[in-house]
Coordinates of C-alpha atoms in Angstrom, one line a residue:
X207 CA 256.1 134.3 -167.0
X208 CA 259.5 134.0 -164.9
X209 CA 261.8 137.5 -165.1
X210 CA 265.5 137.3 -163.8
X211 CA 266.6 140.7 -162.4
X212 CA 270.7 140.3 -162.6
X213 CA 272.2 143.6 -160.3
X214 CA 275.3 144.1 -158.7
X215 CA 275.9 145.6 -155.4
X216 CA 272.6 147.2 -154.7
X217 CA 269.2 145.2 -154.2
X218 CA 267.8 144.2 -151.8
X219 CA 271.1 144.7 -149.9
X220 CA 271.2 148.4 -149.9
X221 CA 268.2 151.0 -150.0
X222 CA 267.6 153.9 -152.3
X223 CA 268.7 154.6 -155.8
X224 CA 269.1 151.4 -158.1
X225 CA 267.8 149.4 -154.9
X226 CA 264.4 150.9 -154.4
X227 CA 264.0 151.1 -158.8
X228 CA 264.2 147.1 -158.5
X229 CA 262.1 147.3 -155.5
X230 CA 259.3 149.6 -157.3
X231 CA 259.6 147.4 -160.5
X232 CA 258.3 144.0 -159.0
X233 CA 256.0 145.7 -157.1
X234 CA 254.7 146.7 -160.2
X235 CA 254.2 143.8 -161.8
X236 CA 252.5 141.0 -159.0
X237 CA 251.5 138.6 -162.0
X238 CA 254.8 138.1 -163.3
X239 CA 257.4 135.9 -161.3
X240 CA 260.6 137.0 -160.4
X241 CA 263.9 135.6 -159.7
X242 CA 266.7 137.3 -158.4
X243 CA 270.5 136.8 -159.2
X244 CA 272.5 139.4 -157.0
X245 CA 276.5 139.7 -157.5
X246 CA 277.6 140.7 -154.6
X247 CA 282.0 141.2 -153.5
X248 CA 282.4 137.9 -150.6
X249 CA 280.4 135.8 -148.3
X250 CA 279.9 137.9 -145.8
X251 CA 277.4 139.8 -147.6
X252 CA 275.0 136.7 -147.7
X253 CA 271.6 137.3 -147.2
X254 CA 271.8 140.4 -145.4
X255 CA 268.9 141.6 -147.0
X256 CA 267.5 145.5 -146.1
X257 CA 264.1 144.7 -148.0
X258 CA 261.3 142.2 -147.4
X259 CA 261.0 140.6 -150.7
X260 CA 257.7 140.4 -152.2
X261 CA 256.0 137.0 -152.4
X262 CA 256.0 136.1 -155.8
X263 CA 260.2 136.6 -155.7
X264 CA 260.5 132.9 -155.9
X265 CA 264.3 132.5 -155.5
X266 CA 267.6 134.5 -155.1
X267 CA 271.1 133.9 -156.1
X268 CA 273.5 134.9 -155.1
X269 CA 276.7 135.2 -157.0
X270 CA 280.6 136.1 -155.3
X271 CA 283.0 138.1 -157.6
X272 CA 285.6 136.8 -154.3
X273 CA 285.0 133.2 -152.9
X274 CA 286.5 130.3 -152.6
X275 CA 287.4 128.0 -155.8
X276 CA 284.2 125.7 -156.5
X277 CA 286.0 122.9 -157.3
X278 CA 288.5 120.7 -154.9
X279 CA 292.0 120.8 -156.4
X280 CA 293.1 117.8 -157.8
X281 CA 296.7 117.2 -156.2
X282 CA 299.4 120.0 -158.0
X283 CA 298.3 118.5 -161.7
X284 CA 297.8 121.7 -164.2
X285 CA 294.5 122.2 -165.7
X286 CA 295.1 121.1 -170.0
X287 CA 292.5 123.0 -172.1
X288 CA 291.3 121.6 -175.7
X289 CA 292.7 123.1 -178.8
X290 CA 288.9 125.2 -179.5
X291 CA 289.0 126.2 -175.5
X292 CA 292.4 127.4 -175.9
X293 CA 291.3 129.3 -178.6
X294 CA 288.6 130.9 -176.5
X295 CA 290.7 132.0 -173.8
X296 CA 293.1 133.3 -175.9
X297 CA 290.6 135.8 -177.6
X298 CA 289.4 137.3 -174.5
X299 CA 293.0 137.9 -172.8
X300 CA 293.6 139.6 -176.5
X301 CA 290.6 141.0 -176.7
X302 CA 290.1 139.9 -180.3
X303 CA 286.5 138.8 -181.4
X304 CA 285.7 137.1 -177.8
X305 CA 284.7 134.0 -178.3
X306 CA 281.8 134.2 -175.0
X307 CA 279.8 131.0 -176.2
X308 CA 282.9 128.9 -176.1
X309 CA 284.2 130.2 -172.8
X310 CA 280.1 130.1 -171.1
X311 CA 280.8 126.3 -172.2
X312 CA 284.1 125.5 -170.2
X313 CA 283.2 127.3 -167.2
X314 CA 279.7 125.6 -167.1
X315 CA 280.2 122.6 -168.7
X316 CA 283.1 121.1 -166.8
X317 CA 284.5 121.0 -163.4
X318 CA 287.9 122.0 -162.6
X319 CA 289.9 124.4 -159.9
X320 CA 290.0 127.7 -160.9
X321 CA 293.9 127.4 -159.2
X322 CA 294.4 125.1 -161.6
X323 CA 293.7 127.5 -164.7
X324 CA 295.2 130.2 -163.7
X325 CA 298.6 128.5 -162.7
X326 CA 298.5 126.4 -166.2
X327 CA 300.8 126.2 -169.3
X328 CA 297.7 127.5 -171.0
X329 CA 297.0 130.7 -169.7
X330 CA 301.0 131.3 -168.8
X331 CA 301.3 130.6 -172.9
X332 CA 298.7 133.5 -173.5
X333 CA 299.8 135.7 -170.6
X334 CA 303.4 135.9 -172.4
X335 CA 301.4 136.6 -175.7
X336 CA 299.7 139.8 -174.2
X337 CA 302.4 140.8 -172.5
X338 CA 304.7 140.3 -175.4
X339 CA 302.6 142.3 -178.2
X340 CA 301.2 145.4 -175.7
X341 CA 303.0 145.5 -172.5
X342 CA 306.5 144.8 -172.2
X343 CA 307.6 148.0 -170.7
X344 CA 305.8 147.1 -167.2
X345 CA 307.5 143.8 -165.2
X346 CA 306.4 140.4 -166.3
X347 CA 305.7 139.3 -162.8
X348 CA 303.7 142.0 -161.9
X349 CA 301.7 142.3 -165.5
X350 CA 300.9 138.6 -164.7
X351 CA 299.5 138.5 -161.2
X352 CA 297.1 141.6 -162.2
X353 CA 296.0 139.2 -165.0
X354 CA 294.9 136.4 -162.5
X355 CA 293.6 139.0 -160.1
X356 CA 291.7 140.5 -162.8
X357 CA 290.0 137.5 -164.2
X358 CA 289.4 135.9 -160.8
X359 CA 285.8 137.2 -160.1
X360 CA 285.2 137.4 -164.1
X361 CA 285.5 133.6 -164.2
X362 CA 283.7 132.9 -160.9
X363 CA 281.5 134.5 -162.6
X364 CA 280.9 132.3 -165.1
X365 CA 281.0 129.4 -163.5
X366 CA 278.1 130.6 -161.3
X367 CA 274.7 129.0 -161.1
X368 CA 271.9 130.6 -163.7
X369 CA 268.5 130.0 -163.1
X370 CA 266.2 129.8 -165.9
X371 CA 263.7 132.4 -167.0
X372 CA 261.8 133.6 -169.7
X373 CA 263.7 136.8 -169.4
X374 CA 266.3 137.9 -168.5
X375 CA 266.9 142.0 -166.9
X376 CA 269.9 143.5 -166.3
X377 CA 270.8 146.2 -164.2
X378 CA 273.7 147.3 -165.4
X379 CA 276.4 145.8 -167.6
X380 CA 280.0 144.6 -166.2
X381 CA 279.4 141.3 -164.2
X382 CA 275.4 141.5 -164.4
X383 CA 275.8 141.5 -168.6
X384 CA 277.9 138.5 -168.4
X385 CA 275.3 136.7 -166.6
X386 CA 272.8 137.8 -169.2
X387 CA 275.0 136.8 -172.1
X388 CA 275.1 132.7 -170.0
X389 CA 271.4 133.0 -169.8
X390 CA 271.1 134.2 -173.6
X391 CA 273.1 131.6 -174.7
X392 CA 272.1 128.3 -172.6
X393 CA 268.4 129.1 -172.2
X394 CA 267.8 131.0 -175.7
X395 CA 265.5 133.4 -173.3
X396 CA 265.0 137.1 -174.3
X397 CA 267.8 139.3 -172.3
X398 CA 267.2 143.1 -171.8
X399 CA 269.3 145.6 -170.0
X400 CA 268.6 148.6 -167.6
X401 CA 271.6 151.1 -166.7
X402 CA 271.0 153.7 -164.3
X403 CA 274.8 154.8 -164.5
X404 CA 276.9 154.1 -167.7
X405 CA 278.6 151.3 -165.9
X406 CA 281.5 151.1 -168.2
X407 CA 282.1 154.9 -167.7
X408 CA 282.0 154.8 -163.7
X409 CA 284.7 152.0 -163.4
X410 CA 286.7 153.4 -165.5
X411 CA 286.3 157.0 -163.8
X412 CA 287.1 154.9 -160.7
X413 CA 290.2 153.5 -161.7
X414 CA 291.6 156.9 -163.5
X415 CA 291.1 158.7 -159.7
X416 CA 292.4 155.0 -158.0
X417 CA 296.1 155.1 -156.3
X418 CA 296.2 151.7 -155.7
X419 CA 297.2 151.0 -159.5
X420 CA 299.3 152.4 -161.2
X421 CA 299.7 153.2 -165.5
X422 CA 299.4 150.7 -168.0
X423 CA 297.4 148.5 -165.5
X424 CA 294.4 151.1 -165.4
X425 CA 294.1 150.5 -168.8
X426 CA 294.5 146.9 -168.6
X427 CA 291.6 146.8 -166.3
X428 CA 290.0 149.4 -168.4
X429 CA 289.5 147.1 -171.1
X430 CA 288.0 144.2 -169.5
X431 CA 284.9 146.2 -168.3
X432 CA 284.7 147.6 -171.5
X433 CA 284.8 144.0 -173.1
X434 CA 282.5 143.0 -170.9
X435 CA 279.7 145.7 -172.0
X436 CA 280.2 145.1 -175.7
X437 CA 278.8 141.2 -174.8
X438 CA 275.2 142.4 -173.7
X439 CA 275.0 145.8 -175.9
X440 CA 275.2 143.0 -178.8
X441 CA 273.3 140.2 -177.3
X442 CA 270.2 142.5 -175.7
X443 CA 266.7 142.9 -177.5
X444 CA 266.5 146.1 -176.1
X445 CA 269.0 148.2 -173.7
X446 CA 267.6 151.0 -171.8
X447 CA 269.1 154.4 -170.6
X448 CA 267.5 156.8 -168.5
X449 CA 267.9 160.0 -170.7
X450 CA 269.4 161.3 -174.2
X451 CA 272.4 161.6 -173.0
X452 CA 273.0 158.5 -171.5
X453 CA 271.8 156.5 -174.6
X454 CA 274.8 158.8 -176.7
X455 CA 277.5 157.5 -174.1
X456 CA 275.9 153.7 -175.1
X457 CA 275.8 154.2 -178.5
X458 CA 279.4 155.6 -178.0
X459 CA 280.4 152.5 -176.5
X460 CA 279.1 150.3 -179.3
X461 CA 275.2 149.4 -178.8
X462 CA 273.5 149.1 -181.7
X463 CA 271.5 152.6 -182.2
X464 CA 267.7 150.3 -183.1
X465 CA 268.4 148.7 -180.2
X466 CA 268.7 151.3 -177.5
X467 CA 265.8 153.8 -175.9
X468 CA 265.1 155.7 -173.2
X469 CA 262.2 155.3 -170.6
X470 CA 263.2 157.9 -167.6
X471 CA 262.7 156.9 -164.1
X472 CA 259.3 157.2 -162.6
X473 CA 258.3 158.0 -158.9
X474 CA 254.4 157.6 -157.3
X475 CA 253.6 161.6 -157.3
X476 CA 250.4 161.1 -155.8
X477 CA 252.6 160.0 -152.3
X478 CA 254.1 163.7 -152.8
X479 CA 251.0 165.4 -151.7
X480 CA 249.7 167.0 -149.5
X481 CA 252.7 166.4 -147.0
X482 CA 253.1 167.4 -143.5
X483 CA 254.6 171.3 -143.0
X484 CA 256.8 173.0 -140.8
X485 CA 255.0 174.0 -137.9
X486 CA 255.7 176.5 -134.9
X487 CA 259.2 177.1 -134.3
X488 CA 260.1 175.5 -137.2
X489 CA 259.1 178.2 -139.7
X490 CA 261.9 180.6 -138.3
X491 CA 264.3 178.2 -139.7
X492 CA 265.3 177.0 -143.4
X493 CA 265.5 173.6 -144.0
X494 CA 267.7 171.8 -146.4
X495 CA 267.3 168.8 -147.1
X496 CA 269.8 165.4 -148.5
X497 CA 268.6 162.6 -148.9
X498 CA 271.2 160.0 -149.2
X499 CA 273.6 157.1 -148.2
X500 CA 275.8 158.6 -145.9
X501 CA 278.9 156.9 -148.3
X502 CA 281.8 158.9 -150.3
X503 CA 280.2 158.8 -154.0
X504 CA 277.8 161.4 -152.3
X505 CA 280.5 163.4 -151.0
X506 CA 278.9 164.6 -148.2
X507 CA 282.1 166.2 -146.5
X508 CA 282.2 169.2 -149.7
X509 CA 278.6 168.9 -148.3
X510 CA 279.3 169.8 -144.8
X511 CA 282.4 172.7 -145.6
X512 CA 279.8 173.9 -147.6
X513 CA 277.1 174.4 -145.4
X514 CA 279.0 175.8 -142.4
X515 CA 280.4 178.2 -144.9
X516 CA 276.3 179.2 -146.2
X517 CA 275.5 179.2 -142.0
X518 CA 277.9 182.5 -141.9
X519 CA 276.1 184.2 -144.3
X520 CA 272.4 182.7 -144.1
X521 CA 272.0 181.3 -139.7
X522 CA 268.9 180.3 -140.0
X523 CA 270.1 177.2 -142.1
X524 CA 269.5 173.7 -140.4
X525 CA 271.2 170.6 -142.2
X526 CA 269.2 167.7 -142.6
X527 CA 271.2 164.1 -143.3
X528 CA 268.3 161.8 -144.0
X529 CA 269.7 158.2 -145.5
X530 CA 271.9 155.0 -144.2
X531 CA 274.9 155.3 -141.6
X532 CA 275.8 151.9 -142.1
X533 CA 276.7 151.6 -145.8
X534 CA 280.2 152.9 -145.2
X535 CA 280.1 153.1 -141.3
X536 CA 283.4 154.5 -141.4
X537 CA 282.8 157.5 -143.6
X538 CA 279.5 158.3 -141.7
X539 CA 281.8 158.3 -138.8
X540 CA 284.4 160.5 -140.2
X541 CA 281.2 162.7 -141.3
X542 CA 279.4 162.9 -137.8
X543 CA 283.4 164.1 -136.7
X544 CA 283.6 166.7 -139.3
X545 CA 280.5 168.5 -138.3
X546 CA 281.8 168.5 -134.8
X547 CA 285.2 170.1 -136.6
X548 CA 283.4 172.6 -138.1
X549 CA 281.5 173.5 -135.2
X550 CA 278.1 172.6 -136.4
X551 CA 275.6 171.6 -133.6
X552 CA 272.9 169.1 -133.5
X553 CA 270.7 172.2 -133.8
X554 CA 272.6 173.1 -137.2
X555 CA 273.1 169.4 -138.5
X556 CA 270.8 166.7 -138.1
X557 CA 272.3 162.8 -139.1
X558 CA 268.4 160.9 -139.1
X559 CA 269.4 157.4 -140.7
X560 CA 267.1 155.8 -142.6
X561 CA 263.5 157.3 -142.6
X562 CA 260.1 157.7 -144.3
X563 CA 261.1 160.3 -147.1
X564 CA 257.8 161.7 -147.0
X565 CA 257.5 162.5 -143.7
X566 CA 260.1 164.8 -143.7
X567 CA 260.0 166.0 -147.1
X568 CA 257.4 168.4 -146.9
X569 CA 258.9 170.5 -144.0
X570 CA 262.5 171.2 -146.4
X571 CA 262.5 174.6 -148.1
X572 CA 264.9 172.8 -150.7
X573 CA 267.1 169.8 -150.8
X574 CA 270.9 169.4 -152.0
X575 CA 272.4 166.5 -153.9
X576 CA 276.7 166.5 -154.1
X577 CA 277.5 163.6 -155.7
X578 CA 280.3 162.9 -157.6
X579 CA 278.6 160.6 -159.9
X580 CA 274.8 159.8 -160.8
X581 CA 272.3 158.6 -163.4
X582 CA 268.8 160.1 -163.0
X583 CA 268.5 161.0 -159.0
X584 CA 265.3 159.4 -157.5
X585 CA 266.0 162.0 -154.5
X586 CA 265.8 164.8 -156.9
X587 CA 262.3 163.8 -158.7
X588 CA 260.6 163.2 -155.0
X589 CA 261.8 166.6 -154.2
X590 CA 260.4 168.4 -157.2
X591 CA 257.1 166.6 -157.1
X592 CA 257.1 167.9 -153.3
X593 CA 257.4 171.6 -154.7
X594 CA 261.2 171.9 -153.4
X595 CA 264.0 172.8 -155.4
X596 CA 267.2 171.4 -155.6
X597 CA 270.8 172.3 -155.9
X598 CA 272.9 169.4 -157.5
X599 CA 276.0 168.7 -158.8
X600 CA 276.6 168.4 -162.9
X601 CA 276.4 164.8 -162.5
X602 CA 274.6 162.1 -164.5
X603 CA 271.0 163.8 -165.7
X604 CA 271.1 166.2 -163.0
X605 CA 271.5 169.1 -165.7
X606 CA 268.3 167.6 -167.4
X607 CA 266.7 167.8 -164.5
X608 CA 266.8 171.0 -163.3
X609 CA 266.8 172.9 -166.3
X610 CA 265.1 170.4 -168.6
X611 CA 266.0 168.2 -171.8
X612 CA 264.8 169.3 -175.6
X613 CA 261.0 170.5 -176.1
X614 CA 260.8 171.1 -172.1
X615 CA 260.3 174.6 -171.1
X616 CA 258.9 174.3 -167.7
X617 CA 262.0 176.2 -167.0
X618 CA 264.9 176.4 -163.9
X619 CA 263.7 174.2 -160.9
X620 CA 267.1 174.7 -158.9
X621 CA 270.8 175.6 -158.8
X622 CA 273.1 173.5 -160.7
X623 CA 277.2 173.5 -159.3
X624 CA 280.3 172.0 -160.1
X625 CA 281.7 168.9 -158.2
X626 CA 283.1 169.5 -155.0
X627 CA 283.0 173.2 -155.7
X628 CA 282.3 174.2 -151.8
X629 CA 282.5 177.9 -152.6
X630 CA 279.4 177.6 -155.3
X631 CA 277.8 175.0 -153.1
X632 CA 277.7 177.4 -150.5
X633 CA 276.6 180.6 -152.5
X634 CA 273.5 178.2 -153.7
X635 CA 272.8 177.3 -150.7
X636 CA 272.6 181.2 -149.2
X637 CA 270.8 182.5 -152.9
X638 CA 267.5 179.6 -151.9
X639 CA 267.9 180.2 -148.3
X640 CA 267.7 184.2 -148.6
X641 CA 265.1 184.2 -151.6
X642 CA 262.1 182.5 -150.5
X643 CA 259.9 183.4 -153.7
X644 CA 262.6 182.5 -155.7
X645 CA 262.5 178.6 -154.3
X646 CA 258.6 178.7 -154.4
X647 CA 259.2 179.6 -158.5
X648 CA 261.6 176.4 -159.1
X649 CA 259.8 174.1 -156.3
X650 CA 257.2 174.6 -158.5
X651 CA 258.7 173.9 -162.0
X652 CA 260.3 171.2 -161.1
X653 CA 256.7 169.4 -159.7
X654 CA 255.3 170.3 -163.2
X655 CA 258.0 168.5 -164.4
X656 CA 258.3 165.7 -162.7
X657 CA 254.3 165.1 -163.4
X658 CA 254.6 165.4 -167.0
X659 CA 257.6 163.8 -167.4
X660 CA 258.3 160.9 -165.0
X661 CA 255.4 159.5 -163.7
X662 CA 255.5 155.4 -162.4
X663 CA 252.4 154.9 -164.1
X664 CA 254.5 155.5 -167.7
X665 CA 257.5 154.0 -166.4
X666 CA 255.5 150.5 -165.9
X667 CA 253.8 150.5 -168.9
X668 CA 256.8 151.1 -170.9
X669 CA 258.3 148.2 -169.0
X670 CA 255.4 146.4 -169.7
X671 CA 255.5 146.2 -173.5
X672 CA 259.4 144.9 -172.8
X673 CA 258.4 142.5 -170.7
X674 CA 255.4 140.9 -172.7
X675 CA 252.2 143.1 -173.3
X676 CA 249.8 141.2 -171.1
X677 CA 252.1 142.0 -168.8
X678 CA 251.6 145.4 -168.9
X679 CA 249.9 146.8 -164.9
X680 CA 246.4 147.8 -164.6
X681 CA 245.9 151.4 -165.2
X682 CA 244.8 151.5 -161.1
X683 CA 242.8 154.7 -160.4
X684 CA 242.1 157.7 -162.0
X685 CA 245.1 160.1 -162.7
X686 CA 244.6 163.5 -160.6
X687 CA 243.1 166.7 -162.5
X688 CA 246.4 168.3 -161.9
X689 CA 248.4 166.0 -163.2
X690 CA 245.9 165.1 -166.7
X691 CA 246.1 169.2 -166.8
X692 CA 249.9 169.6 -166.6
X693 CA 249.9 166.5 -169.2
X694 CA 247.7 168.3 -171.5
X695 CA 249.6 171.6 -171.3
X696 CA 252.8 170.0 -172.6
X697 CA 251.6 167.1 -174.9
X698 CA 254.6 165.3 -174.3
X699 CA 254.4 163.9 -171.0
X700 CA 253.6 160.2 -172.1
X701 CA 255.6 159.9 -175.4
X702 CA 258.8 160.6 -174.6
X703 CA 258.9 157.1 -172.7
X704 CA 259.4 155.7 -176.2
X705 CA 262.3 158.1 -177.2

């Protein structure tokens, strides 16, 4: 059996998060082949690879939302669509019943310069149409250059290569569904999709904060991602989110209610255990711990005020930064020179890179998450099934997590704050750091619920029965007393994979 994971700007080109969920999913399943199709912004991206791919990934794709035009132009002759292609482009650029089929055909099917479409009779004709019926109080010429900026990379897109495969997984919607929707529709293979994030939701978060575009474009641009999700939330067997929540915000954005369901992310807690401790000096201090790409969505900077605001109040507070530099060299930069700002040492703040998460894990009295936008933290469930609490932001399932969903009542496993809130990031920070029973109390919630709730072992098998059921990974070795315990305490732990 041949699986294509389709993800955008993540694996195997970045760790952590969405990267190392991929990562732990075809590790899970050595019988099955996989193919990879990664959508990634240029060139200069290629191959730059921060995993070592299993063996039985058999082939990777990569796919350029900015390149090049794949065909040589053809002297300064315009590009003449049939009447039925016409028709096609017309319904996406209006948004009206899309006609994806028709349009998979002419970008796969025949071979032309992209110049050549977008500086045509044929789209100018639609252009005017659009602009004429919604959007005649911006400028013509500017209204029409966003269009060809904006459908640039969708139509690169789909005149990308597809490999074939029994089925086809998503990672997300956006670019990654249109790819599913190709492979759908020339292959007549089963498609399913994964979201981590509500993809729809974050770009259109992202262009509501962005200053480099201004009004009625935002919403232009707006409605091509949302277009774009509507294709796989019809054409998917099965779409997954990673907690009630998310699943509403789908069904909000219309997929089908039979066809979505929610299998939460799973970590190994056995790898938790029985880590190494503090140790001599060490126990004088408190440890806080963030594991994370050092990039903006973490916010790292309300991190930093933060802290040096907590270290007035609570001294014995060491920062530790465990997670890439090199994502967004830049920022990390403009991080490592705030610290200096505020006066924080390399005693009080410690930048480590990329490490083993479990070798440092176990020495944290509690780890801190600021992001201004998640889906279900894998950072957060390694810290609970280490016994440490955590003090997030009210991002993504973050909420869920620390205080749990419907028919949990494990009960509070951290501090929840607000984003970018320095003032209540600090005061959580000095309430764990001065209460040292109190984070022993949620370290400990938050490991029950991490081992009844989101276990790899249920993850995989629900994955398993998507995939095909003799798919489905060996049951490996026994589960832990602990673990069977904590799972016969709640009753739950197993079923609410199939929510």
């Amino acid at each position: 059996m041949r699986v294509c994971i389709v993800s955008e700007g993540c694996y195997p080109y970045s760790s952590g998060g969405v990267s190392s969920w991929i990562h732990s999913m075809i590790q899970a399943f050595p019988n099955l082949e996989f193919v990879l199709v990664n959508i990634v912004s240029n060139r200069e991206q290629r191959g730059k690879f921060k995993y070592e791919l299993p063996g039985h990934v058999t082939e990777v794709y990569e796919v350029y939302l900015q390149d090049s035009d794949w065909s040589p132009r053809r002297g300064s002759s315009r590009l003449k669509l049939k009447e039925e292609e016409w028709r096609a482009l017309r319904s996406l650029m209006l948004n009206e019943n899309v006609e994806w089929d028709a349009l998979f055909d002419i970008f796969q099917k025949r071979r032309f310069s992209l110049d050549r479409l977008l500086m045509g009779e044929d789209f100018l004709r639609i252009a005017v149409e659009v602009y004429q019926r919604r959007y005649s109080q911006i400028m013509f010429s500017d209204f029409l250059w966003t269009l060809r900026s904006m459908y640039i990379p969708l139509f690169l897109v789909m005149g990308s290569e597809i490999p074939e495969a029994d089925v086809y997984h998503c990672v997300a919607t956006g670019y990654a569904g249109i790819i599913g929707g190709m492979a759908a529709h020339f292959y007549g293979s089963r498609l399913l999709l994964s979201e981590h994030g509500i993809y729809t939701r974050e770009r259109e978060e992202e262009l509501i904060r962005a200053t480099w575009l201004d009004g009625l474009y935002k919403n232009i641009w707006i409605e091509q991602f949302k277009k774009m999700s509507t294709l796989i939330y019809r054409r998917a067997e099965t779409v997954v989110s990673l907690y009630p929540h998310a699943r509403e915000l789908q069904l909000d954005l219309g997929c089908p209610e039979e066809k979505a369901r929610v299998i939460p992310n799973g970590i190994s807690v056995e790898r938790f255990r029985n880590l190494p401790q503090k140790s001599g000096e060490e126990l004088e201090k408190v440890y806080v711990g963030a594991v994370l790409r050092v990039t903006p969505i973490k916010d790292v900077k309300t991190m930093l005020r933060a802290f040096a605001d907590a270290k007035t109040e609570a001294p014995n507070l060491k920062l530790w930064l465990m997670g890439s530099l090199t994502e967004d060299a830049a920022y990390a930069e403009e991080c490592v020179e705030l610290a200096r700002t505020l006066e924080l040492s390399e005693e009080d703040v410690e930048f480590t890179g990329e490490i083993s998460v479990p070798e440092y894990l176990g020495r944290m009295d509690f780890t801190i998450l600021t992001s201004i936008s998640e889906g279900q933290p894998i950072a957060m469930l390694e810290s609970f099934a280490a016994g440490k609490p955590v003090i997030a932001t009210d991002v993504g399932n973050c909420r869920g997590l620390i205080y749990g969903e419907e028919g949990d009542d494990f009960g509070t496993a951290g501090i929840l704050v607000h984003v970018m809130d320095q003032m209540e990031i600090a005061n959580a920070m000095v309430e764990l750091a001065l209460h040292p029973q109190e984070r022993k109390e949620m370290g400990e919630r938050g490991r029950r619920r991490v081992a009844a709730w989101h276990r790899i072992e249920d993850m995989r098998r629900a994955y398993g029965e998507l995939y095909e059921p003799d798919a489905v990974p060996s049951a490996g070795a026994e589960e832990p007393a602990e673990i069977a315990e904590i799972k016969e305490e709640t009753a739950y732990g197993r079923d609410r994979c199939k929510a």
